[in-house]
Structure formats: structure tokens, C-alpha cells
XYZ file of C-alpha atoms in Angstrom:
314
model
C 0.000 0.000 0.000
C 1.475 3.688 -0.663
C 1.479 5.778 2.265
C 2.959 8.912 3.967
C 6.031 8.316 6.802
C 8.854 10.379 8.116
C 11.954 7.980 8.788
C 13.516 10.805 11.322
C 12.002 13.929 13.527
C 12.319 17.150 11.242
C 11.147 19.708 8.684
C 7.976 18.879 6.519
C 10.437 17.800 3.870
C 11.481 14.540 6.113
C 7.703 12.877 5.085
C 7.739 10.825 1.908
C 5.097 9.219 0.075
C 6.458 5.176 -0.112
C 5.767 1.819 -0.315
C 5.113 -0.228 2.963
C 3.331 -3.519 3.391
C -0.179 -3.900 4.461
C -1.156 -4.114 8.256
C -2.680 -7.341 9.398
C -4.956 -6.694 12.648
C -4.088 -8.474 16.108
C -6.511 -9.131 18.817
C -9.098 -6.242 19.246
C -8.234 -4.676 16.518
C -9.501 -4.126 12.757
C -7.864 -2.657 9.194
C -9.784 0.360 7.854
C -9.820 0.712 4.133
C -9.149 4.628 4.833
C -11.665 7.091 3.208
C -10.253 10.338 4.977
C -7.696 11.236 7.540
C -8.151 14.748 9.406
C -4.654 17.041 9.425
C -4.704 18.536 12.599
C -1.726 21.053 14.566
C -0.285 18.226 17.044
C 0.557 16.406 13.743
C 3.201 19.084 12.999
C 4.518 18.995 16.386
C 4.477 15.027 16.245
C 6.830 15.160 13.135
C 8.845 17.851 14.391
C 10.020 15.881 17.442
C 8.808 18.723 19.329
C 5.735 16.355 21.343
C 8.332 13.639 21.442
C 8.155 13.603 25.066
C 4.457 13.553 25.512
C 3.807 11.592 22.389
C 6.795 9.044 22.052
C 6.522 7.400 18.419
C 8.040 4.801 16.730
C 10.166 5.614 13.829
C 9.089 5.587 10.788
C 6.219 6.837 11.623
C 2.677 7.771 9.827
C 1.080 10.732 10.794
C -3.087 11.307 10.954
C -4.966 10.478 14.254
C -8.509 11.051 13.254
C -9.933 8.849 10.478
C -13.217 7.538 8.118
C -13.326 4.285 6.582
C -14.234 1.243 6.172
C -13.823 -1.928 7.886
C -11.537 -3.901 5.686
C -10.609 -7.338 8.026
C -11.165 -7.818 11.585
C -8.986 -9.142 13.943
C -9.258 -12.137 16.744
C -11.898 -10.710 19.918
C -13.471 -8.049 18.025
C -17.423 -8.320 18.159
C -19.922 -5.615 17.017
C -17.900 -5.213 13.314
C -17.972 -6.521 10.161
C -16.479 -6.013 6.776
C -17.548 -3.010 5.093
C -18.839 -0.781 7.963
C -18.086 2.687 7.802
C -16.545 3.648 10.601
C -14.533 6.861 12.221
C -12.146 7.104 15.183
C -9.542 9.002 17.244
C -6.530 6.613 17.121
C -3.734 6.175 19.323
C -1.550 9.020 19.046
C 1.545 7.139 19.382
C 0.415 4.621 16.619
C 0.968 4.383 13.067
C -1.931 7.137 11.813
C -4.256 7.205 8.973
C -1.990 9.126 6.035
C -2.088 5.777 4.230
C -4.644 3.871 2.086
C -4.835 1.288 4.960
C -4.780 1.772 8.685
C -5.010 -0.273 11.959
C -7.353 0.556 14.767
C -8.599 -0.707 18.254
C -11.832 -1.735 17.749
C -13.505 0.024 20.747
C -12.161 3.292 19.515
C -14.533 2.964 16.172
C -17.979 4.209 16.244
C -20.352 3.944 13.481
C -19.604 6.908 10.179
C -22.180 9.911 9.966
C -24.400 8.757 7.066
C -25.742 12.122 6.345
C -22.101 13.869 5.306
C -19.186 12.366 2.592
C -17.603 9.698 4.453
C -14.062 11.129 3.891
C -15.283 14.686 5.844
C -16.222 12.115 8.851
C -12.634 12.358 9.349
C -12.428 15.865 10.640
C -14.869 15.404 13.447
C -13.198 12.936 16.326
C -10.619 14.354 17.467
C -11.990 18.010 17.566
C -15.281 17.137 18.611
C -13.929 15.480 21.679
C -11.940 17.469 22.615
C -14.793 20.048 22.658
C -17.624 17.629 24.488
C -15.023 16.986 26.582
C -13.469 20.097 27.490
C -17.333 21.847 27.579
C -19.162 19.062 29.913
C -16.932 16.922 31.085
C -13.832 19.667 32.691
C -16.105 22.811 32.914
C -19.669 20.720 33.755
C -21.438 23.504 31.606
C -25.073 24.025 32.119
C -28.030 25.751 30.792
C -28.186 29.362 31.385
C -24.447 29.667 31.575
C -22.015 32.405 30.499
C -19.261 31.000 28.253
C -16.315 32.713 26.801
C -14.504 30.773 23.727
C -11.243 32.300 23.376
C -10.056 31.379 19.399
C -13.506 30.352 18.433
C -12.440 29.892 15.018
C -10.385 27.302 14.597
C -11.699 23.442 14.780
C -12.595 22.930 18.312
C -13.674 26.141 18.828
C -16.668 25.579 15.905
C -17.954 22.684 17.280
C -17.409 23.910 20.933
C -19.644 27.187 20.080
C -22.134 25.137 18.313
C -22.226 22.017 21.748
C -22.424 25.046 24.014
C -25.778 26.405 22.235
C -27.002 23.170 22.212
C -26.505 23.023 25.765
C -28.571 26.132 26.877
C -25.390 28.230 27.331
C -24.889 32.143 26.290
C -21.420 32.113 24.425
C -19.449 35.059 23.446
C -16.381 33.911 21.285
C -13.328 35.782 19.919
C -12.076 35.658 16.051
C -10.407 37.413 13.627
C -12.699 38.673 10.924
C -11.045 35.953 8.567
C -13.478 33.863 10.863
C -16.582 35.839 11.899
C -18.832 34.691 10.090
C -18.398 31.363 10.360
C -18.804 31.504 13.942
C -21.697 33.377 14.070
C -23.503 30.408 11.747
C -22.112 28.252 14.803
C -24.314 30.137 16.399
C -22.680 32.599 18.833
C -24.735 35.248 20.591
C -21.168 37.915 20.376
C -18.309 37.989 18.508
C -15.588 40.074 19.128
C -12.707 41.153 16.617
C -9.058 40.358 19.072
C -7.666 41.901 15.947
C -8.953 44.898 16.407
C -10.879 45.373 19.856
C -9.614 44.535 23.445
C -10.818 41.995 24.336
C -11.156 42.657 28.375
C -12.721 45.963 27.416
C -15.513 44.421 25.267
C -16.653 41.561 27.934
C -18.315 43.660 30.349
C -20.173 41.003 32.337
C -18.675 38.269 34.179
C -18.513 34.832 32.475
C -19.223 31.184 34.121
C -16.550 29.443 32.109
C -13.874 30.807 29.892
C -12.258 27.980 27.122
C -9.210 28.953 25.435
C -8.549 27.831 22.789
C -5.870 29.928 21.441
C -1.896 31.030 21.633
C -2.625 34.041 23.641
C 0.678 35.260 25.312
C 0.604 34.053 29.481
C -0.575 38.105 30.319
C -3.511 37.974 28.500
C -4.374 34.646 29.518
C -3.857 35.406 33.221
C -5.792 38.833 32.300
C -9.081 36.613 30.884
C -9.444 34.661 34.173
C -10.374 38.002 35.247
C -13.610 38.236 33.664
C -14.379 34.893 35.273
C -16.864 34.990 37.879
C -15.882 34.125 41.587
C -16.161 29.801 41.931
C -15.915 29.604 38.038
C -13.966 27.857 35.272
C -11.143 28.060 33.344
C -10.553 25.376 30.869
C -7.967 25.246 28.052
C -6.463 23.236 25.239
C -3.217 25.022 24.862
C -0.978 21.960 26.236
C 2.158 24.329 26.311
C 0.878 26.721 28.645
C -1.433 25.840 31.337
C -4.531 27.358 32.329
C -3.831 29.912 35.278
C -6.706 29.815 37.777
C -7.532 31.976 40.763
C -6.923 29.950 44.222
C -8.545 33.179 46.620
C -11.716 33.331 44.304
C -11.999 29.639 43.971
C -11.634 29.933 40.040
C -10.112 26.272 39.129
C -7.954 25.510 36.043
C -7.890 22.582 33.920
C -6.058 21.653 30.757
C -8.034 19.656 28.273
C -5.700 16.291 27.501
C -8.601 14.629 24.776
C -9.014 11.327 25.281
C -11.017 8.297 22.942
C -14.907 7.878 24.165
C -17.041 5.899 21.662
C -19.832 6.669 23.534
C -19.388 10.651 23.539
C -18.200 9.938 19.729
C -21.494 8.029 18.852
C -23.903 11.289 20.527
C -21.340 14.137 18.129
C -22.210 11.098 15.166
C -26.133 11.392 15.811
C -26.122 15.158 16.310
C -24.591 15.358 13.030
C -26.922 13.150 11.696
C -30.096 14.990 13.043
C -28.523 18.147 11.301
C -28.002 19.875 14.500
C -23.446 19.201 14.448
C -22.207 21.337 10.975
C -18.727 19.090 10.345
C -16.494 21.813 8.523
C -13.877 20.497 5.868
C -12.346 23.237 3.995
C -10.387 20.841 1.472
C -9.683 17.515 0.492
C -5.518 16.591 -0.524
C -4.549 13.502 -1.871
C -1.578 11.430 -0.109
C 1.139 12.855 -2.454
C -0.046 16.367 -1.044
C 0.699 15.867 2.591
C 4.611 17.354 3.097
C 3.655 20.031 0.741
C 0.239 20.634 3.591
C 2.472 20.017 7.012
C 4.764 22.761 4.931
C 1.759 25.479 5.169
C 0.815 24.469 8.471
C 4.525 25.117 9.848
C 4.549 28.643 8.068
C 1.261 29.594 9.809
C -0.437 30.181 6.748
C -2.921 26.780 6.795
C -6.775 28.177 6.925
C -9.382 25.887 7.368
C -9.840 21.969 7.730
C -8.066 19.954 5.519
C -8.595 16.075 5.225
C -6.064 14.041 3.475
C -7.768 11.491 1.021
C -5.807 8.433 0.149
C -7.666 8.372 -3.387
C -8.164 11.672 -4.041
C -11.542 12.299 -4.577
């Protein structure tokens, strides 16, 4: 099978497109035929060597946690599957990843494909989408009539975290740069402010229940956010090289979102998208041979949008 491995940690230019043989699946574990695999920031640092530490792989390595596919052969101990389901999944991060046209997977991280979206843009929705259940209900316990600050609502997470938070009953105010604004107000935010243009303390005038950040703010600003928290709230963010500062004498707690698999909070983001109510984003789909050439743009800073990486192309 072709697919996408860097030999050594590196530059974008250490990935090449290659030959390896097919996976065979062990015990609790199947082969997915993949359809789409998700390109998401932590693969950069993966590749770089610069998550080495917290995320120790194997050399070579394939990149691509989050994928779509279908079952392709099932391994010994694996109930629930057959050939030809569609599935998607937030794989091991210290596996062998999806940027291939085959790909092995534990079993109980699979839940059942979206059948109402392409199953290649099923791809872009595990990883993210847990990572904003989880940092929305299961860190900050967010309820109904809450006040919720997303701090870089415009990237991945922050979309589906703007659009779970609504859901929920919760008033959210989110930050982006005008690049962004409208898509987050379609995600259904009740304020957006410009941080490109407009200070951000100045506009939130009203305490907030929870603030989620969700981008690289400098430590000052963040630390000047938990401000606008309200006395006994939360602060909750994703930003796994700076943790979230709380406030100890007004019993604000911190708590830095590590995402971990859940089929069962997978299968609820799966039927939400399926009822119409979860809008999965892809901005564009790259074949295999594209993927240095996309880590290249992520590492300049210039990568907009979602891009899933489709082993045939379409």
C-alpha cells in the first residue's frame, strides 16, 4: 500500500510518500480501508520531534490520528464489526496514523460513520469534537443558562465547541479574527468580538461562568481573561504548552483539556450530526502525495481551514 512516513524527527520535507506492506490486525483490533484522515496542529509537532516527550513514536512513523473508513478485516476478539462498515475514530496518538490507504485501529475506539455527510469529511470530526464535548461538559460541567467565553472560536474545536455550548442552553461570546466571523456566528454565537482589532477585556463587560481557550494568547492575556471569570468559576484550556492559570482566593479552578477516545461521547457528536443539528467543517480535500507540501503550510502559519487528506483523491 502507498502511504505517507517520516523515517527521522524534522522539517515537513522529512515525510515521503512510499511503499510499505499492508497491516494485518491483532486481537481487538480491525484494518480500515481509509476514506479520509483529518490534518490537525499536534501532527506538525508530532513530526517535528517537538511532542516527542508527551507523544513518544516509533520511527518511521505515519502521521493522521482522526480517520473515516471502512472496515476492511477484523482481527481475533473483536465483536460488534464486520467487513464493510463505515466507521470513524480518534486513534492512538503514538500509533501508526491514517496518512495511508490502509490503517489499523482498536476496535472500541470505532464508532459507526455519519451517514448524512461524505464519508471522507467524517474524518475531521473525532478528534476536535472530543476534545470540545469533553473540554465543555466533562472539565467545565457547563449548564443551561451559563455564560461561556470561547477564546479562538475559530479554529476546529472552537466551531464545534460554540455550536455544543448552544445546544446546551449556554450564552457564548467567542473571539475571532474577521477571517473567521462569520463562520462563527452560523455556529451560532450570541457575540463575537474582533481580538484583531478590539480589546478583548474591554468588550466583555459582564462576568462569564466558564472561559475555554482555545488559542496562543501570550501568558498576560491569559492570566488577564481569568479576570472576567466569575468568583467559583472555570477556566478550561487546550493550549498543552501553557497551562490554564486559575484563581486559588476566588476559587476559580484551572484545567487543561488532555482529549481522550470515548465511543460513547463519539457516537452522541455522530447522531447530532446526523439529526442536522453538528455542521462538520472540511475546507479541502488533498490527496496522499499532497501531505509534506500541507504540514509545509501548516509550519509557516499560513494553513486556513480543515483539511482532510484522502488516500484516493476524490
Amino acid at each position: 500500500m502507498k502511504a505517507v512516513r517520516f523515517h527521522q524527527y524534522g522539517g515537513p520535507d522529512e515525510l515521503r510518500y512510499e511503499d510499505v506492506e499492508i497491516p494485518e490486525p491483532g486481537a481487538g483490533e480491525v484494518r480500515i480501508r481509509v476514506s479520509g484522515a483529518a490534518f490537525n496542529p499536534a501532527d506538525n509537532g508530532i513530526r517535528s520531534g517537538n511532542l516527542r516527550d508527551a507523544i513518544p513514536v516509533t520511527l518511521p512513523h505515519t502521521p493522521g490520528y482522526d480517520v473515516s473508513g471502512t472496515v476492511d478485516a477484523i482481527g481475533a476478539d473483536v465483536d460488534g464489526l464486520t467487513v464493510g462498515d463505515a466507521v470513524i475514530g480518534f486513534l492512538p496518538m503514538v500509533a501508526d496514523g491514517a496518512d495511508a490507504e490502509f490503517v489499523l485501529a482498536p476496535a472500541d475506539a470505532l464508532a459507526v460513520a455519519p451517514a448524512s455527510i461524505p464519508l471522507a469529511d467524517a474524518a475531521a470530526l473525532p478528534s476536535v469534537g472530543l476534545t470540545a464535548w469533553q473540554a465543555l461538559f466533562d472539565d467545565a460541567g457547563l449548564e443551561a443558562g451559563q455564560r461561556l467565553l470561547v477564546s479562538g472560536a475559530g479554529g476546529a474545536v472552537g466551531g464545534y465547541a460554540v455550536q455544543l455550548a448552544k445546544q446546551a442552553g449556554a450564552s457564548v461570546i467567542a473571539t475571532a479574527s474577521p477571517r473567521s466571523r462569520d463562520a462563527v456566528i452560523a455556529a451560532g454565537a450570541d457575540e463575537v468580538i474582533d481580538h484583531t482589532s478590539t480589546d478583548v477585556l474591554d468588550a466583555v463587560a459582564e462576568p462569564v461562568d466558564v472561559l475555554l481557550n482555545l488559542a496562543p494568547i501570550s501568558p498576560d492575556e491569559f492570566r488577564a481573561l481569568v479576570g472576567r471569570v466569575r468568583d467559583g468559576g472555570v477556566v478550561v484550556s487546550s493550549t498543552a504548552w501553557m497551562p490554564a492559570p486559575g484563581d486559588e482566593d476566588r476559587g476559580v479552578r484551572a484545567v487543561d483539556v488532555f482529549v481522550r477516545s470515548d465511543v460513547a461521547q463519539l457516537t452522541e457528536l455522530v447522531a447530532r450530526v446526523d439529526r442536522g443539528e453538528l455542521r462538520v467543517q472540511v475546507d479541502r480535500r488533498i490527496p496522499l502525495t499532497e501531505v509534506a507540501a500541507l504540514h509545509a503550510e501548516a509550519a509557516s502559519g499560513e494553513l486556513r481551514g480543515k483539511v482532510v487528506v484522502v488516500p484516493d483523491a476524490n
